[in-house]
mmCIF file of C-alpha atoms and ligand atoms in Angstrom:
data_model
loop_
_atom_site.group_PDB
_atom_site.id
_atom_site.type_symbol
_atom_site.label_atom_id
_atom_site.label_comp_id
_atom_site.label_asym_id
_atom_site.label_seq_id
_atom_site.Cartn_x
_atom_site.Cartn_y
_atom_site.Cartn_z
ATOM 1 C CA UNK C 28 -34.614 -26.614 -52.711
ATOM 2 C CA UNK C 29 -35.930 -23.548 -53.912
ATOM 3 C CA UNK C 30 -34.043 -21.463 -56.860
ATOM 4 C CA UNK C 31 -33.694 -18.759 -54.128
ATOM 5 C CA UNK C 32 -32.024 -20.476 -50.887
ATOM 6 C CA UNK C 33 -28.702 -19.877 -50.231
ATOM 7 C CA UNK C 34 -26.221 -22.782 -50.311
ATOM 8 C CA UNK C 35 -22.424 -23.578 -49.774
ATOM 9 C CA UNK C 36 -20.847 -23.855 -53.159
ATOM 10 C CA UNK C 37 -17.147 -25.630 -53.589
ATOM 11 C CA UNK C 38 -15.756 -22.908 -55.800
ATOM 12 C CA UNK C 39 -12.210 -24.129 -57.706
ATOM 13 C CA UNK C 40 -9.845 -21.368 -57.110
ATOM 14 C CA UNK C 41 -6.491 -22.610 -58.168
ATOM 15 C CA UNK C 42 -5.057 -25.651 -60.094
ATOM 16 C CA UNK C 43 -1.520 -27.057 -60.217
ATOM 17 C CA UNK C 44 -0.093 -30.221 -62.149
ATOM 18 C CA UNK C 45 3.315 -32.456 -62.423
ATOM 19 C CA UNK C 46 4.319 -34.452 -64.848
ATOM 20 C CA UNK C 47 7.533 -36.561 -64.575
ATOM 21 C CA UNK C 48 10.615 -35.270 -66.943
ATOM 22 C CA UNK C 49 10.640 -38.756 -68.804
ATOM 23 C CA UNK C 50 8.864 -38.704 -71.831
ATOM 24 C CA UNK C 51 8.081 -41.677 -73.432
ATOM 25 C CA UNK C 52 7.598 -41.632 -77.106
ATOM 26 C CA UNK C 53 5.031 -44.108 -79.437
ATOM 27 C CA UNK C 54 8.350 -44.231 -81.502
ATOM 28 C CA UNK C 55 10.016 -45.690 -78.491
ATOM 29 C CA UNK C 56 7.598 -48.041 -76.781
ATOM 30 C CA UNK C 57 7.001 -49.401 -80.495
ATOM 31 C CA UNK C 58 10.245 -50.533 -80.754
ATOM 32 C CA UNK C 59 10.161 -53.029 -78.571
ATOM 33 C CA UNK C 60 7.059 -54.118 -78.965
ATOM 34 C CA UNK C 61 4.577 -55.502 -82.616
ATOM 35 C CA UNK C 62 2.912 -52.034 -82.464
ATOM 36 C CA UNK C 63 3.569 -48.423 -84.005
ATOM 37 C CA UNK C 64 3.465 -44.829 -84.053
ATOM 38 C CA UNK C 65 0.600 -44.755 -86.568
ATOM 39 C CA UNK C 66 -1.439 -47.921 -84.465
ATOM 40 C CA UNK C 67 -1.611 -46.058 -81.290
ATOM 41 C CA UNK C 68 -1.898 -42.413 -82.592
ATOM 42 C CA UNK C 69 -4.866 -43.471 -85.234
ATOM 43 C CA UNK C 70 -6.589 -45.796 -82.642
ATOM 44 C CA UNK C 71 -5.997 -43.555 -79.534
ATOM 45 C CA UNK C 72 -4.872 -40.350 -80.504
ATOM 46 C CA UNK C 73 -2.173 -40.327 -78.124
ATOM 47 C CA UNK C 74 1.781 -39.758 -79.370
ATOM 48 C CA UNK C 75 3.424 -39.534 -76.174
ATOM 49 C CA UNK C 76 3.515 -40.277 -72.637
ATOM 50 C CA UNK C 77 5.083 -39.350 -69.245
ATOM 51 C CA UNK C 78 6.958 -42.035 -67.475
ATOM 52 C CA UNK C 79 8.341 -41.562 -63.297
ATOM 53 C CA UNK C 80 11.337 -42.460 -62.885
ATOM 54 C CA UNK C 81 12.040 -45.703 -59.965
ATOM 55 C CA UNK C 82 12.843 -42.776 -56.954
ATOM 56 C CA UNK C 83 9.574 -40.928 -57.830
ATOM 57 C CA UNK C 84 6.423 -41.747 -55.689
ATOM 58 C CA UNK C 85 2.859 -41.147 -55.658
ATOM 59 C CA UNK C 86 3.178 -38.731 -52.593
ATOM 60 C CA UNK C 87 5.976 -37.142 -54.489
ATOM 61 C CA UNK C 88 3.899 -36.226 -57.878
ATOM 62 C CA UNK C 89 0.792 -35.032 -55.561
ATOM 63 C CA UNK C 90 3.100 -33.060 -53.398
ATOM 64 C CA UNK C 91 4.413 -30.958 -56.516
ATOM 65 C CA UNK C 92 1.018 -30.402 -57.773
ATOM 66 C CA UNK C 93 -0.726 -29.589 -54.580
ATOM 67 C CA UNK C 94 2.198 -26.915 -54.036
ATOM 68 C CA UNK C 95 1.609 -25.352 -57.319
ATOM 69 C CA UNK C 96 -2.156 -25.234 -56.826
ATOM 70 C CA UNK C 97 -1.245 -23.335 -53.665
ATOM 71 C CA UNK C 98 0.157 -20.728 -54.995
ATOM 72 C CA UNK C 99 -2.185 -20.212 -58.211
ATOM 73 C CA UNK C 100 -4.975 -20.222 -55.666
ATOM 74 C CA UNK C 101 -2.998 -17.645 -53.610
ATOM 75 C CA UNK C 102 -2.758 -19.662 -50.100
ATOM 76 C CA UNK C 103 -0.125 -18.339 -48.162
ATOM 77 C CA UNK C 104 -0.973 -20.483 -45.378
ATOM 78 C CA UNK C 105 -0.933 -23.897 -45.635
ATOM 79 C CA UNK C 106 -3.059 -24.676 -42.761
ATOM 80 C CA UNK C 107 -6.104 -22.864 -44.202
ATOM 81 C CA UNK C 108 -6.170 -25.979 -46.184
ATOM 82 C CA UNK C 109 -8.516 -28.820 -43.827
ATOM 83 C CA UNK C 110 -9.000 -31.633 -46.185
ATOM 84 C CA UNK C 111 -7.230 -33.453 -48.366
ATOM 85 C CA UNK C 112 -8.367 -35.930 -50.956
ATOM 86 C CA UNK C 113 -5.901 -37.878 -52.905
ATOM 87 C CA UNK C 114 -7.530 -40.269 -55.556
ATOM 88 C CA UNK C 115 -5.478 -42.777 -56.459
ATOM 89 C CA UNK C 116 -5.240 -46.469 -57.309
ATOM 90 C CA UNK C 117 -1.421 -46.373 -57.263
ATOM 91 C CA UNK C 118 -0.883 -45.278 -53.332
ATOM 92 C CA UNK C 119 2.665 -44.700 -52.554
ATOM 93 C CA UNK C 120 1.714 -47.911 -49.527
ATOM 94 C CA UNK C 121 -0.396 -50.218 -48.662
ATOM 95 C CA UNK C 122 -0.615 -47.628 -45.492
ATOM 96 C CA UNK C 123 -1.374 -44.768 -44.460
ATOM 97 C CA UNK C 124 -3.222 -43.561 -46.975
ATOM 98 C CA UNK C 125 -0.763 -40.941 -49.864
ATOM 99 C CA UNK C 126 -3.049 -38.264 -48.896
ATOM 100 C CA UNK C 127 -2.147 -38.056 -45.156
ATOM 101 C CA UNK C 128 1.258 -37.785 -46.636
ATOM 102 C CA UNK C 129 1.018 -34.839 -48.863
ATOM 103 C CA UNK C 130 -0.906 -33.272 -46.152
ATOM 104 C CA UNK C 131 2.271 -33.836 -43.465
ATOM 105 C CA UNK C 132 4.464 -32.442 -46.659
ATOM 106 C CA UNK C 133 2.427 -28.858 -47.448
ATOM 107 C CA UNK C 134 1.320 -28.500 -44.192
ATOM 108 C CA UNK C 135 -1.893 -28.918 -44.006
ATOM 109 C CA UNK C 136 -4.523 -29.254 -41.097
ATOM 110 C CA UNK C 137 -8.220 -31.161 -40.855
ATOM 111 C CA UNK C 138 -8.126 -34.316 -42.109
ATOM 112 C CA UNK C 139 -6.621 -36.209 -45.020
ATOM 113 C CA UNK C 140 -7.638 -39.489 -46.483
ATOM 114 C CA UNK C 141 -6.840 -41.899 -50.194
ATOM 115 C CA UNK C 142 -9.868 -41.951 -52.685
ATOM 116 C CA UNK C 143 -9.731 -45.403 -54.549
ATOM 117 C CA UNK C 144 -12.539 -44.946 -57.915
ATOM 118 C CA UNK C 145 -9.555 -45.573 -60.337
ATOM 119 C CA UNK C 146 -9.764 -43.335 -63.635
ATOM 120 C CA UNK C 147 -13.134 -42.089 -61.961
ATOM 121 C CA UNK C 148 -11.295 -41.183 -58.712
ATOM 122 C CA UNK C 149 -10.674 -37.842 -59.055
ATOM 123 C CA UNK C 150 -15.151 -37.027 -60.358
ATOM 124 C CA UNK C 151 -15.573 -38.749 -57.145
ATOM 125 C CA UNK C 152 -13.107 -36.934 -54.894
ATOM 126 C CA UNK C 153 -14.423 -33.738 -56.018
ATOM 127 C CA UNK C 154 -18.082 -34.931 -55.348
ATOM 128 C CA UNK C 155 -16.818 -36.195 -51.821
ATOM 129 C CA UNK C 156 -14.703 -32.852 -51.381
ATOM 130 C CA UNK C 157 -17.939 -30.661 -52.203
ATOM 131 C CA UNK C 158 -20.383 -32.589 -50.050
ATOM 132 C CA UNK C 159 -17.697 -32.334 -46.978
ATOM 133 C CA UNK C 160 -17.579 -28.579 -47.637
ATOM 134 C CA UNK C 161 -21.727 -28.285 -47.965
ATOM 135 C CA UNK C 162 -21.667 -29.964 -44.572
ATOM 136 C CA UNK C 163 -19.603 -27.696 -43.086
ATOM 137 C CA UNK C 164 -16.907 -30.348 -42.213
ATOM 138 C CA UNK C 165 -14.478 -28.334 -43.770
ATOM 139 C CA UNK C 166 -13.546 -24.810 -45.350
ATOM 140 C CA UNK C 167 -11.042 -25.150 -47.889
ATOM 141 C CA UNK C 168 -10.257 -28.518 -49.663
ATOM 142 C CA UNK C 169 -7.465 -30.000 -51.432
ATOM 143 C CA UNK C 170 -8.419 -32.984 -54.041
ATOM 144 C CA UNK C 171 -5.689 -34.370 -55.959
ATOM 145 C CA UNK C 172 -5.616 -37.320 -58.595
ATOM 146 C CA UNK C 173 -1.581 -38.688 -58.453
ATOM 147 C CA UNK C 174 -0.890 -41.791 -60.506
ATOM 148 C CA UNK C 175 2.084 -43.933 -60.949
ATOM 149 C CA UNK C 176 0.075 -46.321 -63.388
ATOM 150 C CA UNK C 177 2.720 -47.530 -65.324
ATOM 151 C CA UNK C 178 3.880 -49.269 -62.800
ATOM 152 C CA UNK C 179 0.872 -51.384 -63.245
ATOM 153 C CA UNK C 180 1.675 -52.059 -66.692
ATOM 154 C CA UNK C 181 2.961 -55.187 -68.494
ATOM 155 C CA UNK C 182 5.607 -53.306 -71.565
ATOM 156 C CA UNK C 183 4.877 -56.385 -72.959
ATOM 157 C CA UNK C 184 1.301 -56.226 -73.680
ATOM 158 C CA UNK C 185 0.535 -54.223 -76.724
ATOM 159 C CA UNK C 186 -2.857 -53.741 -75.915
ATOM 160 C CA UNK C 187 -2.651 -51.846 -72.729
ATOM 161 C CA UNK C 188 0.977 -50.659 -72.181
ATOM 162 C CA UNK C 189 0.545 -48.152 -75.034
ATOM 163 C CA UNK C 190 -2.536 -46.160 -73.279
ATOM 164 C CA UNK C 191 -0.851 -45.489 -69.635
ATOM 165 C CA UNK C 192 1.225 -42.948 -68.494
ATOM 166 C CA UNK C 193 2.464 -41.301 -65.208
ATOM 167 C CA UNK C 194 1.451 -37.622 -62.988
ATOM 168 C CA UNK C 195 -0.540 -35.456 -60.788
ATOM 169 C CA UNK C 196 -3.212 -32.962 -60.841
ATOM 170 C CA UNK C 197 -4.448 -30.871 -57.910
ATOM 171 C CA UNK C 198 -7.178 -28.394 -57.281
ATOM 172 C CA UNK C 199 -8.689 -26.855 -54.518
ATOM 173 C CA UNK C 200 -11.696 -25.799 -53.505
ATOM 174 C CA UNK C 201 -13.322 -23.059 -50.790
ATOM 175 C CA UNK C 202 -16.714 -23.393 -49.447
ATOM 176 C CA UNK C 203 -18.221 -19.652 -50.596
ATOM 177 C CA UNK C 204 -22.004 -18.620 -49.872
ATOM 178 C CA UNK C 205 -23.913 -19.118 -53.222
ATOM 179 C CA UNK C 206 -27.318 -17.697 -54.102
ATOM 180 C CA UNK C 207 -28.318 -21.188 -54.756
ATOM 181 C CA UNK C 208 -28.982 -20.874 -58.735
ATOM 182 C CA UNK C 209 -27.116 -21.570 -61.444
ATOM 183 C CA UNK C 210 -25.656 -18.406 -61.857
ATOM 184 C CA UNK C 211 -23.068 -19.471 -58.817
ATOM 185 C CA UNK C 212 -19.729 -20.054 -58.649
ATOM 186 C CA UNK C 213 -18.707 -23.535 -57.666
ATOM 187 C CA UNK C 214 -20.323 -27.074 -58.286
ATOM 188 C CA UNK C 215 -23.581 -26.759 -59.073
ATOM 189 C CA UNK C 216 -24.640 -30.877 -59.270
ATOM 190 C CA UNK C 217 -22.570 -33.960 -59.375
ATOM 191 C CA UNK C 218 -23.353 -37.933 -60.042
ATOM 192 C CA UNK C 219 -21.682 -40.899 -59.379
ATOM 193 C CA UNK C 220 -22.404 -44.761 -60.351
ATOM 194 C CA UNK C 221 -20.925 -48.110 -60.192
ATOM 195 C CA UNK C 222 -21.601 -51.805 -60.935
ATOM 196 C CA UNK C 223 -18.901 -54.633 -59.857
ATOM 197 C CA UNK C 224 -20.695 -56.833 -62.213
ATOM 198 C CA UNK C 225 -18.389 -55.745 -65.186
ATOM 199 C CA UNK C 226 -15.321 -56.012 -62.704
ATOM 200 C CA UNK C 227 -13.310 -58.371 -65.261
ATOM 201 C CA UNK C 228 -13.405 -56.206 -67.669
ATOM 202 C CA UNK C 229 -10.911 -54.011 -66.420
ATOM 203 C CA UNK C 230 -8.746 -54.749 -63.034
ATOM 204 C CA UNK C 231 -5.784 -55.602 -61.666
ATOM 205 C CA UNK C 232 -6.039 -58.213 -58.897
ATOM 206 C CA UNK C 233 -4.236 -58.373 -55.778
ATOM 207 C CA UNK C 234 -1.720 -60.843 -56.011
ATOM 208 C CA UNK C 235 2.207 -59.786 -56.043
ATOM 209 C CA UNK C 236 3.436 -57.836 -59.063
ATOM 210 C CA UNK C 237 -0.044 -58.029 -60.502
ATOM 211 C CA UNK C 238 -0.696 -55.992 -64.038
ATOM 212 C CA UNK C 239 -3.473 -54.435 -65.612
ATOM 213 C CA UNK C 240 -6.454 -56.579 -67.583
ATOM 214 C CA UNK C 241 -8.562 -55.117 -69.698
ATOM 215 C CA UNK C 242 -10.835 -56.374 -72.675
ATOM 216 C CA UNK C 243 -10.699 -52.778 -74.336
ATOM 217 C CA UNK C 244 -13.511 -52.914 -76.855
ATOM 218 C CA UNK C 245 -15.744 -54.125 -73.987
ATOM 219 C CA UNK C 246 -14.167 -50.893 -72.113
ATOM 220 C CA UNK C 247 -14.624 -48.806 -75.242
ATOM 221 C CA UNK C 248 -18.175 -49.809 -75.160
ATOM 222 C CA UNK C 249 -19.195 -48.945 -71.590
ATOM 223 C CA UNK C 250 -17.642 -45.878 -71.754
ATOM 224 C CA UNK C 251 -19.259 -43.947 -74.236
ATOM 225 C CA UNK C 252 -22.686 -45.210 -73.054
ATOM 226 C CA UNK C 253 -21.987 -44.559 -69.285
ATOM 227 C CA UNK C 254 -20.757 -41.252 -69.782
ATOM 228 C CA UNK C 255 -23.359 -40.226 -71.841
ATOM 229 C CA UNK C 256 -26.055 -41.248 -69.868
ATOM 230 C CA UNK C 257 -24.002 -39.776 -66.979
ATOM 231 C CA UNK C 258 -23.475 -36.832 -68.853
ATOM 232 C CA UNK C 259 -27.257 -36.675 -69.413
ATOM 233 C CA UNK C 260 -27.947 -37.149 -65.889
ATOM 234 C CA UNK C 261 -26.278 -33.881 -64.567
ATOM 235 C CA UNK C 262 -27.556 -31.446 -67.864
ATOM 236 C CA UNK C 263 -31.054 -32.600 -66.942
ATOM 237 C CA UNK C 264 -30.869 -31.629 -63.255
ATOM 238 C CA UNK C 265 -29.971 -28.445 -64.444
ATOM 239 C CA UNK C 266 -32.716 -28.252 -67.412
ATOM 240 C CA UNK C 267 -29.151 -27.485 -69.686
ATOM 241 C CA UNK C 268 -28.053 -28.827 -73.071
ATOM 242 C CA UNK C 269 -24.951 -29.600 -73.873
ATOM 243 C CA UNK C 270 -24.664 -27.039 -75.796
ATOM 244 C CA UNK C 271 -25.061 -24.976 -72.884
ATOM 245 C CA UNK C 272 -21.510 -25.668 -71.457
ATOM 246 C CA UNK C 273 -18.704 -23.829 -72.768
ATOM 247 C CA UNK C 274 -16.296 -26.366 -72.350
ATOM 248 C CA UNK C 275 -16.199 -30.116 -71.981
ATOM 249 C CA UNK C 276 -13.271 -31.423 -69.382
ATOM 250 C CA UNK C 277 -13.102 -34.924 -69.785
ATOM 251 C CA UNK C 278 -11.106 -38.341 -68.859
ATOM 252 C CA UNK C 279 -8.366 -38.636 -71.085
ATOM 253 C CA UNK C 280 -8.428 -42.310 -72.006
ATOM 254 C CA UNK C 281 -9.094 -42.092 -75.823
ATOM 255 C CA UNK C 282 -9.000 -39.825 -78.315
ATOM 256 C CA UNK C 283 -12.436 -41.527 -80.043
ATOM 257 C CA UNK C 284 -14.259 -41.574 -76.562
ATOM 258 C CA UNK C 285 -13.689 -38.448 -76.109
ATOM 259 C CA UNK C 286 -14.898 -37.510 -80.070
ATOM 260 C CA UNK C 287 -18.107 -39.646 -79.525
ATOM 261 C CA UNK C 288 -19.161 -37.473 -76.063
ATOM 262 C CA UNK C 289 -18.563 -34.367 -77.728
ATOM 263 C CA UNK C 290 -20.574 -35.550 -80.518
ATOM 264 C CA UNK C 291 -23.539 -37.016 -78.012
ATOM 265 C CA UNK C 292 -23.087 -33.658 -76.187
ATOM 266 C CA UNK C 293 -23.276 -31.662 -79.392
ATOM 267 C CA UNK C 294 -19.998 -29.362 -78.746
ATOM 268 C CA UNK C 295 -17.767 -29.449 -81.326
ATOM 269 C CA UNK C 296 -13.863 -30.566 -80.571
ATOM 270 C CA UNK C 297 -12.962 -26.854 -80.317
ATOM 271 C CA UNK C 298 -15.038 -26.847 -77.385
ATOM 272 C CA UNK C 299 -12.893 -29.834 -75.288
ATOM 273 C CA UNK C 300 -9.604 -29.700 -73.569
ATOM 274 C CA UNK C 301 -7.983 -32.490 -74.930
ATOM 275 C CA UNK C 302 -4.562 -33.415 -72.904
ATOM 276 C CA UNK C 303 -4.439 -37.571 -74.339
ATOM 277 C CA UNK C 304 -2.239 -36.914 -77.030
ATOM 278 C CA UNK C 305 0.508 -35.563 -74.161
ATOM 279 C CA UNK C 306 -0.259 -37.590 -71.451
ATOM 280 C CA UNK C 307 -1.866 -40.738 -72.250
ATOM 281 C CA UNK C 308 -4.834 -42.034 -69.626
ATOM 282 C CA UNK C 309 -2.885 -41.179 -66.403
ATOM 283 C CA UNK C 310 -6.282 -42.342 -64.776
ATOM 284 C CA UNK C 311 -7.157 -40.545 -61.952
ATOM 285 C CA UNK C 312 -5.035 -37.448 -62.440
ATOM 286 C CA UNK C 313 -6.169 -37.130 -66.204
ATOM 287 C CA UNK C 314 -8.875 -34.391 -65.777
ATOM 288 C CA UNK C 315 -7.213 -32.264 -62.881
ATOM 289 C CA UNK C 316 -4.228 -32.351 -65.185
ATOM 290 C CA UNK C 317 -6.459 -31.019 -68.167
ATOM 291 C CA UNK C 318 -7.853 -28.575 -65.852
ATOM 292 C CA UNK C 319 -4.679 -26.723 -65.120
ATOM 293 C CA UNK C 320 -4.137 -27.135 -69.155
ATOM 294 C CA UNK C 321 -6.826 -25.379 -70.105
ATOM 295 C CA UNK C 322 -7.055 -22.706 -67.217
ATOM 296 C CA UNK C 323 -2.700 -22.153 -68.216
ATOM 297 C CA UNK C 324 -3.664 -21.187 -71.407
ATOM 298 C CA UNK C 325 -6.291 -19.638 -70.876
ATOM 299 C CA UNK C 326 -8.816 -21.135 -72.484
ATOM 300 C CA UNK C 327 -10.482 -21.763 -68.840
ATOM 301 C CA UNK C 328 -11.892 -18.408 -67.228
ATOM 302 C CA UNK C 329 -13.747 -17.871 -63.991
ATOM 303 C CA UNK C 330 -17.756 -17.463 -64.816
ATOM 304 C CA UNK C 331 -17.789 -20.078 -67.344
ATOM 305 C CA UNK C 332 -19.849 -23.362 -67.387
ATOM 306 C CA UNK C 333 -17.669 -26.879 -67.632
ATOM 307 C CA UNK C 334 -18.388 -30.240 -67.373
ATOM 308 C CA UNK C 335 -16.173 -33.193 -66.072
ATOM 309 C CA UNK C 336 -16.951 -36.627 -66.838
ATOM 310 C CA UNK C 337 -15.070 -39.994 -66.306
ATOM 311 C CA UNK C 338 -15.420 -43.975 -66.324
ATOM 312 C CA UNK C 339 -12.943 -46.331 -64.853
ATOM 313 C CA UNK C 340 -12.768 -49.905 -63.441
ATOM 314 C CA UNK C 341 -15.062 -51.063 -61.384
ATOM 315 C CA UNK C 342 -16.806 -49.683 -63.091
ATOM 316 C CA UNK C 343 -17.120 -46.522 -61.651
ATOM 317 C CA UNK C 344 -18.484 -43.486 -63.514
ATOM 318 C CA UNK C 345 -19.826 -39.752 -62.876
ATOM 319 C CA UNK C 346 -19.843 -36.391 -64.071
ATOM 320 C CA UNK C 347 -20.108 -32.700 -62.207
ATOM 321 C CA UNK C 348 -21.076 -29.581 -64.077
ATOM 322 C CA UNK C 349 -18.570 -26.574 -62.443
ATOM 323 C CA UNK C 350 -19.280 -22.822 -63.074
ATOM 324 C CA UNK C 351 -15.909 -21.475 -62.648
HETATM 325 N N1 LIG F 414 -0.435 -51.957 -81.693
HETATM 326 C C1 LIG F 414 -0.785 -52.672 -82.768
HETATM 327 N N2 LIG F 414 -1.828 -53.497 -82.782
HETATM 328 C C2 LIG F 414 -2.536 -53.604 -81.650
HETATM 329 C C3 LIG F 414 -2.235 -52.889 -80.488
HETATM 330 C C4 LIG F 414 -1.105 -52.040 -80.532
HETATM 331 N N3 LIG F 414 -0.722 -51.308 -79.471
HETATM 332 N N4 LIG F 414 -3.126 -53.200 -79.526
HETATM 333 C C5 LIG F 414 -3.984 -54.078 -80.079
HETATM 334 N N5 LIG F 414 -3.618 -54.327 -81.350
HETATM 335 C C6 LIG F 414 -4.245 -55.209 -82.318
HETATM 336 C C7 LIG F 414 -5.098 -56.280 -81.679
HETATM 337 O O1 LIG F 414 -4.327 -57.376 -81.251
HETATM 338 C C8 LIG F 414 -6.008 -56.655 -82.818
HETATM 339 O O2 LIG F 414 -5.348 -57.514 -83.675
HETATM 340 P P1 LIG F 414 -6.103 -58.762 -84.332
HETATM 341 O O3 LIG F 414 -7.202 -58.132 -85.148
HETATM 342 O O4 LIG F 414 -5.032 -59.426 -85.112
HETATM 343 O O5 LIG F 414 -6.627 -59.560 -83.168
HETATM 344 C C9 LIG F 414 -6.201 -55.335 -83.550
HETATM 345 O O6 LIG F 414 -5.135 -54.482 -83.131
HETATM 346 C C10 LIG F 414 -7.519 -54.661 -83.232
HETATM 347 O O7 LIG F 414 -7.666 -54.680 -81.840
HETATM 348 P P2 LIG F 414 -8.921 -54.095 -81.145
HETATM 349 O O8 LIG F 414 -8.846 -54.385 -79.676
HETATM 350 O O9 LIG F 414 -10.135 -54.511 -81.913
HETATM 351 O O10 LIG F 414 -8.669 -52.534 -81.398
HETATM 352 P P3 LIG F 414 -9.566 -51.339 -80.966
HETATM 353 O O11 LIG F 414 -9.867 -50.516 -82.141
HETATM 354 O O12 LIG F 414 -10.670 -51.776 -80.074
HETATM 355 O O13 LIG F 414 -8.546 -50.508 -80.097
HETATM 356 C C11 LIG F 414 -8.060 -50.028 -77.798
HETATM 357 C C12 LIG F 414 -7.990 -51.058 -78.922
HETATM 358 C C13 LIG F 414 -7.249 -48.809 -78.204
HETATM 359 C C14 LIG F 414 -7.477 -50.641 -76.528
HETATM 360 C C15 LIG F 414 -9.526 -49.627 -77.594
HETATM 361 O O14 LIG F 414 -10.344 -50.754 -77.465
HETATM 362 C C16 LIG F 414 -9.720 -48.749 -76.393
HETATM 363 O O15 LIG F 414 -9.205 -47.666 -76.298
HETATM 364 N N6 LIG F 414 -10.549 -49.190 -75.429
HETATM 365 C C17 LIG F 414 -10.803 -48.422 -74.256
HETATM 366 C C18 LIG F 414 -9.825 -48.842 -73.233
HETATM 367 C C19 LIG F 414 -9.482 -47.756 -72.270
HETATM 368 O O16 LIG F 414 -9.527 -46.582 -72.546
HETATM 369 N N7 LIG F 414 -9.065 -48.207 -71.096
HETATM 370 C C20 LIG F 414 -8.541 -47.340 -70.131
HETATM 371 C C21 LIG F 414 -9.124 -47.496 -68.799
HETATM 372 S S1 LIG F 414 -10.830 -47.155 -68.751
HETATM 373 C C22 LIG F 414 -10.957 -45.621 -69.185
HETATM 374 O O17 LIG F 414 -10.138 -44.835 -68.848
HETATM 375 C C23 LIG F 414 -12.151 -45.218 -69.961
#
């Protein structure tokens, strides 16, 4: 398409975010378990997590953030909002889908459907939302990642209980007319992969009261070549560097993934919203959550250039460069 042509851009115009009110220390998880405060900080760089308490569902976490979203983005009207897209792996049932849900909750119209890309779902709802807004199926959408992951969690397990916690980030997005260059508002270029051939490397299968299974240096691995080749992927499109981005938004799954993609992107850590240390990997609602981090204290401001980047079982994996 030329530089010229005008196009539909999915422009992010408010952000909201719940966490539950329990907060689970390292301290506390380490006493029951042969782990410690100094393990999981050093190795993972997170100290604490947030944990939802037995009454609190999936639908209930989105619902709270999609409300607050509302209101940063300045929607009066609920019904102005046509799609929903809730990305989660820990669906509040089997059926109907969390997002239809949230959408009977806030009061939404259009259509409303469950995104399931694990800790990539909410990179892949947003690349969903924008392409349903570019198509004209819809004018104003709300994408959501809500997790209740511990509850997919064996306490027991030392090497994955200590990386997981609990919540919900929303943000929406309205289909504006862009120029069709970079200078736009909205997403300018998104990617998305996956191979099922490294499925045992990180699941949980579907048997009754089934936990997570991961082989975490073999995750480790994956991740910081994925998402730097995915990372690559979208600059190029765009003839950017990385240096070119003003900040970096990504998963929040490690503390040293996230070091080593700000090193292969060249931004220093200054330059990163970083949210692990808080939250833990809440999976899919890890960079939505970041988001309304950064743009609460105002380190995020409309105009600038961000990327968002995530890998998660499957393995899925994508990024999306956003001017905001
Ligand atoms: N406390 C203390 N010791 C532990 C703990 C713990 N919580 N967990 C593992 N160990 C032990 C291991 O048993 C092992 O002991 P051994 O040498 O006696 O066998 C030792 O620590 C080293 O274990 P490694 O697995 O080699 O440690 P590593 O440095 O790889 O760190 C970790 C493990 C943190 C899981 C890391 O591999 C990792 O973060 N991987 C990525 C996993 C991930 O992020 N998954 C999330 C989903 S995908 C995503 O979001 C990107």
């Amino acid at each position: 398409m030329p530089a010229s042509s005008s196009k539909i851009r999915s422009v992010l115009i408010g952000t909201g975010a719940y966490l539950p009110q329990r907060i689970l220390t390292n301290r506390e998880l380490a006493a029951s378990l042969d782990s410690s405060d100094e393990w999981i900080r050093q190795r993972t760089g997170i100290s604490q997590r947030h944990v939802s308490s037995d009454s609190e569902t999936t639908t209930d976490l989105a619902t709270r953030a999609a409300k607050q979203a509302m209101v940063n983005a300045g929607i009066r009207d609920p019904s102005q909002i046509d799609l929903v897209i809730v990305a989660t792996t820990t669906p509040t049932d089997v059926f109907p889908a969390t997002a239809t849900m949230v959408q009977h909750f806030i009061g939404a119209s259009g259509f409303a459907f469950d995104l399931q890309a694990v800790c990539s779902g909410f990179v892949y709802a947003l690349s969903v939302a924008d392409s349903l807004l570019q198509s004209g199926s819809a004018k104003t959408a709300l994408v959501i990642g809500a997790e209740n992951f511990t509850r997919l969690l064996d306490w027991t397990d030392r090497g994955t209980c200590v990386l997981f916690g609990d919540g919900a980030g929303a943000v929406i997005v309205r289909a504006e007319a862009g120029k069709g260059d970079q200078s736009d508002r909205g997403i300018l270029t998104s990617f998305l992969h996956s191979d099922g051939s490294l499925r045992d490397i990180l699941y949980t299968d579907g048997s009754p009261g089934a936990r997570v299974k991961m082989e975490g240096k073999e995750v480790f691995r994956h991740a910081t070549e994925k998402m730097a080749a995915v990372a690559e992927e979208a600059l190029d499109s765009l003839g950017l560097q990385g240096s070119d981005l003003d900040w970096l938004v990504p998963h929040q799954a490690n503390l040293r993934i996230i070091e080593a993609m700000a090193k292969k992107l060249n931004l220093p850590l200054s330059k990163v919203i970083v949210t692990v240390d808080k939250h833990a990997n809440t999976s899919a609602a890890s960079i939505p959550l970041a988001l309304h981090a950064g743009f609460s204290d105002g380190r995020l401001k409309p105009g600038q250039l961000i990327m968002v980047e995530a890998l998660g079982g499957g393995l899925t994996w994508g990024s999306a460069i956003i001017r905001l």
